[in-house]
mmCIF file of N, CA, C and O in Angstrom:
data_model
loop_
_atom_site.group_PDB
_atom_site.id
_atom_site.type_symbol
_atom_site.label_atom_id
_atom_site.label_comp_id
_atom_site.label_asym_id
_atom_site.label_seq_id
_atom_site.Cartn_x
_atom_site.Cartn_y
_atom_site.Cartn_z
ATOM 1 N N GLU A 108 120.293 103.969 82.256
ATOM 2 C CA GLU A 108 119.225 104.341 83.162
ATOM 3 C C GLU A 108 117.953 104.620 82.358
ATOM 4 O O GLU A 108 117.974 105.404 81.428
ATOM 5 N N ARG A 109 116.890 103.938 82.719
ATOM 6 C CA ARG A 109 115.626 104.089 81.987
ATOM 7 C C ARG A 109 114.971 105.431 82.290
ATOM 8 O O ARG A 109 114.941 105.871 83.434
ATOM 9 N N HIS A 110 114.397 106.039 81.230
ATOM 10 C CA HIS A 110 113.693 107.299 81.393
ATOM 11 C C HIS A 110 112.656 107.404 80.271
ATOM 12 O O HIS A 110 112.966 107.141 79.118
ATOM 13 N N GLY A 111 111.413 107.747 80.625
ATOM 14 C CA GLY A 111 110.346 107.822 79.639
ATOM 15 C C GLY A 111 109.478 106.567 79.706
ATOM 16 O O GLY A 111 109.453 105.870 80.714
ATOM 17 N N GLU A 112 108.780 106.266 78.626
ATOM 18 C CA GLU A 112 107.897 105.100 78.573
ATOM 19 C C GLU A 112 108.704 103.839 78.268
ATOM 20 O O GLU A 112 109.672 103.894 77.511
ATOM 21 N N GLY A 113 108.281 102.714 78.863
ATOM 22 C CA GLY A 113 108.997 101.481 78.592
ATOM 23 C C GLY A 113 108.304 100.252 79.123
ATOM 24 O O GLY A 113 107.214 100.327 79.712
ATOM 25 N N TYR A 114 108.953 99.128 78.905
ATOM 26 C CA TYR A 114 108.438 97.816 79.281
ATOM 27 C C TYR A 114 109.605 97.023 79.836
ATOM 28 O O TYR A 114 110.664 96.975 79.206
ATOM 29 N N LEU A 115 109.436 96.458 81.032
ATOM 30 C CA LEU A 115 110.515 95.729 81.677
ATOM 31 C C LEU A 115 109.997 94.375 82.143
ATOM 32 O O LEU A 115 109.016 94.302 82.885
ATOM 33 N N VAL A 116 110.640 93.294 81.683
ATOM 34 C CA VAL A 116 110.261 91.940 82.078
ATOM 35 C C VAL A 116 111.342 91.384 82.998
ATOM 36 O O VAL A 116 112.528 91.474 82.695
ATOM 37 N N PHE A 117 110.903 90.804 84.119
ATOM 38 C CA PHE A 117 111.826 90.241 85.097
ATOM 39 C C PHE A 117 111.966 88.736 84.890
ATOM 40 O O PHE A 117 111.110 88.101 84.268
ATOM 41 N N SER A 118 113.028 88.157 85.420
ATOM 42 C CA SER A 118 113.311 86.726 85.214
ATOM 43 C C SER A 118 112.227 85.813 85.790
ATOM 44 O O SER A 118 112.064 84.690 85.340
ATOM 45 N N ASP A 119 111.460 86.285 86.775
ATOM 46 C CA ASP A 119 110.391 85.465 87.362
ATOM 47 C C ASP A 119 109.091 85.522 86.567
ATOM 48 O O ASP A 119 108.093 84.924 86.932
ATOM 49 N N GLY A 120 109.080 86.294 85.459
ATOM 50 C CA GLY A 120 107.895 86.405 84.619
ATOM 51 C C GLY A 120 107.049 87.632 84.908
ATOM 52 O O GLY A 120 106.147 87.961 84.147
ATOM 53 N N SER A 121 107.332 88.316 86.001
ATOM 54 C CA SER A 121 106.593 89.542 86.295
ATOM 55 C C SER A 121 107.064 90.634 85.329
ATOM 56 O O SER A 121 108.114 90.510 84.698
ATOM 57 N N TYR A 122 106.252 91.691 85.213
ATOM 58 C CA TYR A 122 106.659 92.780 84.336
ATOM 59 C C TYR A 122 106.096 94.115 84.797
ATOM 60 O O TYR A 122 105.185 94.178 85.623
ATOM 61 N N TYR A 123 106.664 95.179 84.255
ATOM 62 C CA TYR A 123 106.180 96.538 84.451
ATOM 63 C C TYR A 123 106.105 97.198 83.086
ATOM 64 O O TYR A 123 107.020 97.070 82.268
ATOM 65 N N ARG A 124 104.991 97.892 82.863
ATOM 66 C CA ARG A 124 104.815 98.652 81.625
ATOM 67 C C ARG A 124 104.345 100.051 82.021
ATOM 68 O O ARG A 124 103.326 100.187 82.707
ATOM 69 N N GLY A 125 105.100 101.057 81.651
ATOM 70 C CA GLY A 125 104.703 102.420 82.000
ATOM 71 C C GLY A 125 105.859 103.387 81.963
ATOM 72 O O GLY A 125 106.809 103.216 81.207
ATOM 73 N N SER A 126 105.767 104.390 82.812
ATOM 74 C CA SER A 126 106.750 105.475 82.828
ATOM 75 C C SER A 126 107.895 105.192 83.796
ATOM 76 O O SER A 126 107.689 104.602 84.860
ATOM 77 N N PHE A 127 109.071 105.650 83.381
ATOM 78 C CA PHE A 127 110.277 105.570 84.204
ATOM 79 C C PHE A 127 110.842 106.970 84.373
ATOM 80 O O PHE A 127 110.730 107.807 83.477
ATOM 81 N N GLN A 128 111.449 107.198 85.520
ATOM 82 C CA GLN A 128 112.194 108.429 85.743
ATOM 83 C C GLN A 128 113.442 108.064 86.546
ATOM 84 O O GLN A 128 113.336 107.447 87.615
ATOM 85 N N ARG A 129 114.598 108.399 86.010
ATOM 86 C CA ARG A 129 115.872 108.072 86.653
ATOM 87 C C ARG A 129 115.978 106.598 87.026
ATOM 88 O O ARG A 129 116.448 106.240 88.097
ATOM 89 N N GLY A 130 115.476 105.744 86.152
ATOM 90 C CA GLY A 130 115.583 104.308 86.349
ATOM 91 C C GLY A 130 114.509 103.690 87.227
ATOM 92 O O GLY A 130 114.464 102.475 87.390
ATOM 93 N N LEU A 131 113.623 104.503 87.799
ATOM 94 C CA LEU A 131 112.572 103.998 88.690
ATOM 95 C C LEU A 131 111.196 104.123 88.049
ATOM 96 O O LEU A 131 110.970 105.004 87.218
ATOM 97 N N PHE A 132 110.277 103.261 88.473
ATOM 98 C CA PHE A 132 108.895 103.378 88.034
ATOM 99 C C PHE A 132 108.378 104.711 88.562
ATOM 100 O O PHE A 132 108.470 104.985 89.758
ATOM 101 N N HIS A 133 107.827 105.543 87.675
ATOM 102 C CA HIS A 133 107.401 106.874 88.094
ATOM 103 C C HIS A 133 106.366 107.393 87.103
ATOM 104 O O HIS A 133 106.632 107.452 85.916
ATOM 105 N N GLY A 134 105.175 107.751 87.601
ATOM 106 C CA GLY A 134 104.081 108.180 86.732
ATOM 107 C C GLY A 134 103.060 107.062 86.638
ATOM 108 O O GLY A 134 102.868 106.297 87.584
ATOM 109 N N LYS A 135 102.410 106.922 85.512
ATOM 110 C CA LYS A 135 101.411 105.864 85.310
ATOM 111 C C LYS A 135 102.094 104.570 84.892
ATOM 112 O O LYS A 135 103.017 104.592 84.093
ATOM 113 N N GLY A 136 101.599 103.439 85.455
ATOM 114 C CA GLY A 136 102.173 102.163 85.071
ATOM 115 C C GLY A 136 101.370 100.983 85.567
ATOM 116 O O GLY A 136 100.519 101.111 86.442
ATOM 117 N N VAL A 137 101.668 99.838 84.979
ATOM 118 C CA VAL A 137 101.021 98.573 85.338
ATOM 119 C C VAL A 137 102.109 97.563 85.668
ATOM 120 O O VAL A 137 103.077 97.419 84.925
ATOM 121 N N SER A 138 101.927 96.883 86.803
ATOM 122 C CA SER A 138 102.852 95.829 87.189
ATOM 123 C C SER A 138 102.076 94.535 87.358
ATOM 124 O O SER A 138 101.059 94.507 88.047
ATOM 125 N N LYS A 139 102.542 93.485 86.697
ATOM 126 C CA LYS A 139 101.929 92.162 86.846
ATOM 127 C C LYS A 139 102.865 91.335 87.713
ATOM 128 O O LYS A 139 104.050 91.265 87.450
ATOM 129 N N PHE A 140 102.316 90.721 88.775
ATOM 130 C CA PHE A 140 103.121 89.947 89.715
ATOM 131 C C PHE A 140 103.327 88.526 89.208
ATOM 132 O O PHE A 140 102.439 87.943 88.594
ATOM 133 N N ALA A 141 104.478 87.955 89.489
ATOM 134 C CA ALA A 141 104.805 86.594 89.040
ATOM 135 C C ALA A 141 103.819 85.567 89.595
ATOM 136 O O ALA A 141 103.436 84.630 88.909
ATOM 137 N N GLN A 142 103.404 85.733 90.830
ATOM 138 C CA GLN A 142 102.517 84.771 91.475
ATOM 139 C C GLN A 142 101.040 85.043 91.183
ATOM 140 O O GLN A 142 100.162 84.412 91.763
ATOM 141 N N GLY A 143 100.760 85.997 90.279
ATOM 142 C CA GLY A 143 99.389 86.383 89.951
ATOM 143 C C GLY A 143 99.076 87.720 90.582
ATOM 144 O O GLY A 143 99.760 88.163 91.502
ATOM 145 N N GLY A 144 98.062 88.373 90.103
ATOM 146 C CA GLY A 144 97.700 89.684 90.602
ATOM 147 C C GLY A 144 98.430 90.782 89.858
ATOM 148 O O GLY A 144 99.325 90.527 89.049
ATOM 149 N N HIS A 145 98.004 92.018 90.119
ATOM 150 C CA HIS A 145 98.614 93.150 89.431
ATOM 151 C C HIS A 145 98.305 94.456 90.152
ATOM 152 O O HIS A 145 97.416 94.515 91.006
ATOM 153 N N TYR A 146 99.038 95.489 89.789
ATOM 154 C CA TYR A 146 98.789 96.859 90.244
ATOM 155 C C TYR A 146 98.723 97.743 89.015
ATOM 156 O O TYR A 146 99.569 97.645 88.121
ATOM 157 N N ASN A 147 97.716 98.609 88.978
ATOM 158 C CA ASN A 147 97.543 99.536 87.871
ATOM 159 C C ASN A 147 97.292 100.909 88.475
ATOM 160 O O ASN A 147 96.284 101.099 89.164
ATOM 161 N N GLY A 148 98.217 101.838 88.268
ATOM 162 C CA GLY A 148 98.010 103.157 88.838
ATOM 163 C C GLY A 148 99.243 104.024 88.793
ATOM 164 O O GLY A 148 100.114 103.862 87.935
ATOM 165 N N ASN A 149 99.306 104.925 89.742
ATOM 166 C CA ASN A 149 100.396 105.900 89.816
ATOM 167 C C ASN A 149 101.557 105.378 90.664
ATOM 168 O O ASN A 149 101.341 104.662 91.647
ATOM 169 N N TRP A 150 102.744 105.799 90.262
ATOM 170 C CA TRP A 150 103.990 105.424 90.940
ATOM 171 C C TRP A 150 104.786 106.686 91.220
ATOM 172 O O TRP A 150 104.697 107.672 90.484
ATOM 173 N N LYS A 151 105.585 106.622 92.267
ATOM 174 C CA LYS A 151 106.507 107.718 92.572
ATOM 175 C C LYS A 151 107.786 107.104 93.127
ATOM 176 O O LYS A 151 107.748 106.378 94.122
ATOM 177 N N ARG A 152 108.885 107.345 92.445
ATOM 178 C CA ARG A 152 110.196 106.823 92.840
ATOM 179 C C ARG A 152 110.178 105.322 93.127
ATOM 180 O O ARG A 152 110.719 104.860 94.122
ATOM 181 N N GLY A 153 109.507 104.565 92.281
ATOM 182 C CA GLY A 153 109.516 103.107 92.386
ATOM 183 C C GLY A 153 108.475 102.503 93.302
ATOM 184 O O GLY A 153 108.436 101.289 93.479
ATOM 185 N N LYS A 154 107.599 103.323 93.904
ATOM 186 C CA LYS A 154 106.578 102.811 94.821
ATOM 187 C C LYS A 154 105.188 103.282 94.405
ATOM 188 O O LYS A 154 105.053 104.339 93.787
ATOM 189 N N TYR A 155 104.173 102.513 94.787
ATOM 190 C CA TYR A 155 102.802 102.932 94.535
ATOM 191 C C TYR A 155 102.584 104.265 95.242
ATOM 192 O O TYR A 155 102.878 104.397 96.425
ATOM 193 N N ASP A 156 102.031 105.245 94.538
ATOM 194 C CA ASP A 156 101.818 106.549 95.135
ATOM 195 C C ASP A 156 100.794 107.313 94.302
ATOM 196 O O ASP A 156 100.988 107.494 93.110
ATOM 197 N N GLY A 157 99.710 107.745 94.943
ATOM 198 C CA GLY A 157 98.603 108.371 94.228
ATOM 199 C C GLY A 157 97.470 107.362 94.128
ATOM 200 O O GLY A 157 97.352 106.472 94.964
ATOM 201 N N TYR A 158 96.660 107.454 93.096
ATOM 202 C CA TYR A 158 95.542 106.527 92.939
ATOM 203 C C TYR A 158 95.993 105.258 92.217
ATOM 204 O O TYR A 158 96.735 105.320 91.242
ATOM 205 N N GLY A 159 95.508 104.117 92.717
ATOM 206 C CA GLY A 159 95.810 102.855 92.047
ATOM 207 C C GLY A 159 94.890 101.742 92.499
ATOM 208 O O GLY A 159 94.216 101.844 93.524
ATOM 209 N N ILE A 160 94.888 100.680 91.701
ATOM 210 C CA ILE A 160 94.105 99.480 91.993
ATOM 211 C C ILE A 160 95.061 98.303 92.072
ATOM 212 O O ILE A 160 95.856 98.081 91.152
ATOM 213 N N CYS A 161 94.981 97.568 93.180
ATOM 214 C CA CYS A 161 95.821 96.394 93.357
ATOM 215 C C CYS A 161 94.936 95.170 93.529
ATOM 216 O O CYS A 161 93.997 95.187 94.334
ATOM 217 N N VAL A 162 95.235 94.138 92.766
ATOM 218 C CA VAL A 162 94.580 92.842 92.914
ATOM 219 C C VAL A 162 95.661 91.859 93.330
ATOM 220 O O VAL A 162 96.622 91.641 92.594
ATOM 221 N N TRP A 163 95.532 91.316 94.550
ATOM 222 C CA TRP A 163 96.528 90.381 95.067
ATOM 223 C C TRP A 163 96.271 88.982 94.525
ATOM 224 O O TRP A 163 95.154 88.660 94.092
ATOM 225 N N PRO A 164 97.291 88.128 94.539
ATOM 226 C CA PRO A 164 97.147 86.759 94.034
ATOM 227 C C PRO A 164 96.006 85.980 94.701
ATOM 228 O O PRO A 164 95.388 85.130 94.075
ATOM 229 N N ASP A 165 95.703 86.295 95.968
ATOM 230 C CA ASP A 165 94.628 85.573 96.659
ATOM 231 C C ASP A 165 93.240 86.116 96.332
ATOM 232 O O ASP A 165 92.237 85.595 96.812
ATOM 233 N N GLY A 166 93.162 87.185 95.510
ATOM 234 C CA GLY A 166 91.872 87.726 95.091
ATOM 235 C C GLY A 166 91.425 88.983 95.814
ATOM 236 O O GLY A 166 90.437 89.594 95.446
ATOM 237 N N ARG A 167 92.148 89.401 96.859
ATOM 238 C CA ARG A 167 91.805 90.659 97.525
ATOM 239 C C ARG A 167 92.012 91.819 96.557
ATOM 240 O O ARG A 167 92.880 91.761 95.690
ATOM 241 N N VAL A 168 91.217 92.877 96.752
ATOM 242 C CA VAL A 168 91.304 94.042 95.877
ATOM 243 C C VAL A 168 91.283 95.316 96.717
ATOM 244 O O VAL A 168 90.486 95.431 97.651
ATOM 245 N N TYR A 169 92.149 96.251 96.371
ATOM 246 C CA TYR A 169 92.122 97.589 96.968
ATOM 247 C C TYR A 169 92.084 98.598 95.836
ATOM 248 O O TYR A 169 92.881 98.522 94.894
ATOM 249 N N ARG A 170 91.160 99.546 95.956
ATOM 250 C CA ARG A 170 91.050 100.653 94.999
ATOM 251 C C ARG A 170 91.102 101.936 95.797
ATOM 252 O O ARG A 170 90.253 102.139 96.666
ATOM 253 N N GLY A 171 92.099 102.756 95.530
ATOM 254 C CA GLY A 171 92.162 104.006 96.266
ATOM 255 C C GLY A 171 93.533 104.633 96.261
ATOM 256 O O GLY A 171 94.338 104.401 95.357
ATOM 257 N N GLU A 172 93.796 105.411 97.299
ATOM 258 C CA GLU A 172 95.011 106.195 97.386
ATOM 259 C C GLU A 172 96.139 105.418 98.070
ATOM 260 O O GLU A 172 95.900 104.623 98.981
ATOM 261 N N TRP A 173 97.358 105.691 97.593
ATOM 262 C CA TRP A 173 98.580 105.055 98.098
ATOM 263 C C TRP A 173 99.586 106.146 98.432
ATOM 264 O O TRP A 173 99.579 107.217 97.826
ATOM 265 N N LYS A 174 100.471 105.832 99.364
ATOM 266 C CA LYS A 174 101.575 106.739 99.677
ATOM 267 C C LYS A 174 102.794 105.900 100.031
ATOM 268 O O LYS A 174 102.731 105.051 100.917
ATOM 269 N N ARG A 175 103.881 106.103 99.294
ATOM 270 C CA ARG A 175 105.140 105.379 99.505
ATOM 271 C C ARG A 175 104.954 103.861 99.560
ATOM 272 O O ARG A 175 105.522 103.181 100.404
ATOM 273 N N GLY A 176 104.102 103.339 98.687
ATOM 274 C CA GLY A 176 103.927 101.891 98.584
ATOM 275 C C GLY A 176 102.905 101.286 99.526
ATOM 276 O O GLY A 176 102.727 100.074 99.544
ATOM 277 N N LYS A 177 102.208 102.120 100.307
ATOM 278 C CA LYS A 177 101.229 101.609 101.273
ATOM 279 C C LYS A 177 99.867 102.250 101.030
ATOM 280 O O LYS A 177 99.792 103.393 100.571
ATOM 281 N N THR A 178 98.799 101.511 101.384
ATOM 282 C CA THR A 178 97.461 102.090 101.301
ATOM 283 C C THR A 178 97.411 103.248 102.293
ATOM 284 O O THR A 178 97.758 103.106 103.455
ATOM 285 N N HIS A 179 97.007 104.413 101.785
ATOM 286 C CA HIS A 179 97.015 105.602 102.632
ATOM 287 C C HIS A 179 96.119 106.660 101.991
ATOM 288 O O HIS A 179 96.385 107.095 100.878
ATOM 289 N N GLY A 180 95.050 107.024 102.688
ATOM 290 C CA GLY A 180 94.078 107.966 102.148
ATOM 291 C C GLY A 180 92.743 107.273 101.965
ATOM 292 O O GLY A 180 92.463 106.265 102.614
ATOM 293 N N LYS A 181 91.933 107.775 101.072
ATOM 294 C CA LYS A 181 90.612 107.191 100.833
ATOM 295 C C LYS A 181 90.724 105.960 99.941
ATOM 296 O O LYS A 181 91.446 105.970 98.958
ATOM 297 N N GLY A 182 89.982 104.912 100.325
ATOM 298 C CA GLY A 182 90.012 103.700 99.524
ATOM 299 C C GLY A 182 88.940 102.707 99.917
ATOM 300 O O GLY A 182 88.216 102.903 100.895
ATOM 301 N N VAL A 183 88.855 101.653 99.123
ATOM 302 C CA VAL A 183 87.917 100.557 99.353
ATOM 303 C C VAL A 183 88.693 99.260 99.226
ATOM 304 O O VAL A 183 89.444 99.074 98.264
ATOM 305 N N GLU A 184 88.512 98.372 100.208
ATOM 306 C CA GLU A 184 89.183 97.074 100.162
ATOM 307 C C GLU A 184 88.147 95.959 100.218
ATOM 308 O O GLU A 184 87.218 96.007 101.021
ATOM 309 N N TYR A 185 88.333 94.975 99.340
ATOM 310 C CA TYR A 185 87.465 93.807 99.281
ATOM 311 C C TYR A 185 88.252 92.561 99.650
ATOM 312 O O TYR A 185 89.412 92.430 99.278
ATOM 313 N N ARG A 186 87.593 91.658 100.349
ATOM 314 C CA ARG A 186 88.207 90.364 100.667
ATOM 315 C C ARG A 186 88.246 89.497 99.409
ATOM 316 O O ARG A 186 87.604 89.805 98.414
ATOM 317 N N ALA A 187 88.946 88.395 99.494
ATOM 318 C CA ALA A 187 89.075 87.474 98.356
ATOM 319 C C ALA A 187 87.715 86.942 97.899
ATOM 320 O O ALA A 187 87.530 86.665 96.717
ATOM 321 N N ASP A 188 86.763 86.812 98.821
ATOM 322 C CA ASP A 188 85.430 86.306 98.446
ATOM 323 C C ASP A 188 84.542 87.397 97.845
ATOM 324 O O ASP A 188 83.387 87.156 97.503
ATOM 325 N N GLY A 189 85.069 88.631 97.724
ATOM 326 C CA GLY A 189 84.325 89.731 97.129
ATOM 327 C C GLY A 189 83.561 90.584 98.131
ATOM 328 O O GLY A 189 83.026 91.628 97.770
ATOM 329 N N SER A 190 83.526 90.165 99.385
ATOM 330 C CA SER A 190 82.814 90.946 100.390
ATOM 331 C C SER A 190 83.638 92.175 100.783
ATOM 332 O O SER A 190 84.871 92.161 100.728
ATOM 333 N N LEU A 191 82.944 93.218 101.179
ATOM 334 C CA LEU A 191 83.583 94.472 101.552
ATOM 335 C C LEU A 191 84.306 94.320 102.883
ATOM 336 O O LEU A 191 83.733 93.854 103.862
ATOM 337 N N ARG A 192 85.572 94.710 102.920
ATOM 338 C CA ARG A 192 86.331 94.696 104.177
ATOM 339 C C ARG A 192 86.294 96.068 104.823
ATOM 340 O O ARG A 192 86.082 96.206 106.012
ATOM 341 N N HIS A 193 86.559 97.133 104.017
ATOM 342 C CA HIS A 193 86.583 98.485 104.570
ATOM 343 C C HIS A 193 86.396 99.498 103.454
ATOM 344 O O HIS A 193 86.963 99.353 102.376
ATOM 345 N N VAL A 194 85.620 100.528 103.746
ATOM 346 C CA VAL A 194 85.508 101.681 102.852
ATOM 347 C C VAL A 194 85.758 102.921 103.701
ATOM 348 O O VAL A 194 85.244 103.035 104.813
ATOM 349 N N GLY A 195 86.620 103.807 103.220
ATOM 350 C CA GLY A 195 86.940 105.008 103.976
ATOM 351 C C GLY A 195 88.420 105.274 103.991
ATOM 352 O O GLY A 195 89.106 105.082 102.989
ATOM 353 N N GLU A 196 88.920 105.673 105.142
ATOM 354 C CA GLU A 196 90.321 106.063 105.271
ATOM 355 C C GLU A 196 91.229 104.875 105.604
ATOM 356 O O GLU A 196 90.834 103.964 106.333
ATOM 357 N N PHE A 197 92.440 104.965 105.063
ATOM 358 C CA PHE A 197 93.511 104.021 105.366
ATOM 359 C C PHE A 197 94.729 104.835 105.768
ATOM 360 O O PHE A 197 94.942 105.940 105.265
ATOM 361 N N ALA A 198 95.523 104.303 106.682
ATOM 362 C CA ALA A 198 96.760 104.967 107.096
ATOM 363 C C ALA A 198 97.837 103.909 107.293
ATOM 364 O O ALA A 198 97.638 102.944 108.036
ATOM 365 N N ASN A 199 98.941 104.064 106.580
ATOM 366 C CA ASN A 199 100.078 103.167 106.734
ATOM 367 C C ASN A 199 99.691 101.691 106.579
ATOM 368 O O ASN A 199 100.052 100.847 107.387
ATOM 369 N N ASP A 200 98.913 101.397 105.538
ATOM 370 C CA ASP A 200 98.466 100.036 105.197
ATOM 371 C C ASP A 200 97.388 99.461 106.110
ATOM 372 O O ASP A 200 97.103 98.274 106.046
ATOM 373 N N GLN A 201 96.773 100.291 106.946
ATOM 374 C CA GLN A 201 95.729 99.799 107.856
ATOM 375 C C GLN A 201 94.454 100.625 107.698
ATOM 376 O O GLN A 201 94.516 101.844 107.547
ATOM 377 N N PRO A 202 93.276 99.956 107.779
ATOM 378 C CA PRO A 202 92.022 100.718 107.769
ATOM 379 C C PRO A 202 91.924 101.583 109.024
ATOM 380 O O PRO A 202 92.345 101.166 110.104
ATOM 381 N N VAL A 203 91.393 102.769 108.877
ATOM 382 C CA VAL A 203 91.164 103.657 110.006
ATOM 383 C C VAL A 203 89.705 103.486 110.412
ATOM 384 O O VAL A 203 88.807 103.781 109.625
ATOM 385 N N ARG A 204 89.497 102.983 111.593
ATOM 386 C CA ARG A 204 88.128 102.767 112.090
ATOM 387 C C ARG A 204 87.616 104.020 112.754
ATOM 388 O O ARG A 204 88.348 104.699 113.465
ATOM 389 N N ASP A 205 86.338 104.298 112.540
ATOM 390 C CA ASP A 205 85.708 105.465 113.195
ATOM 391 C C ASP A 205 85.493 105.237 114.659
ATOM 392 O O ASP A 205 85.326 104.195 115.152
#
């Protein structure tokens, strides 16, 4: 069971570099996706949690707060073309409109 700092490479070419706790990604870490894109930020029990930046393979970007693997809290999301999609609150992976 992994615990502490480490580096894990998966068979699809993706990887995780950062902290582990009880075998799960936990604390600060970076994950590179096999299809492109990455996440750099905080993890809790194997899921994005706290502040992090995600760049999806299609070029979309989210910078902000996460909870249990979903955008949740204050954040900014950009479309693939770089235009602003939403700034403000997110809840359960959805922008909260005023």
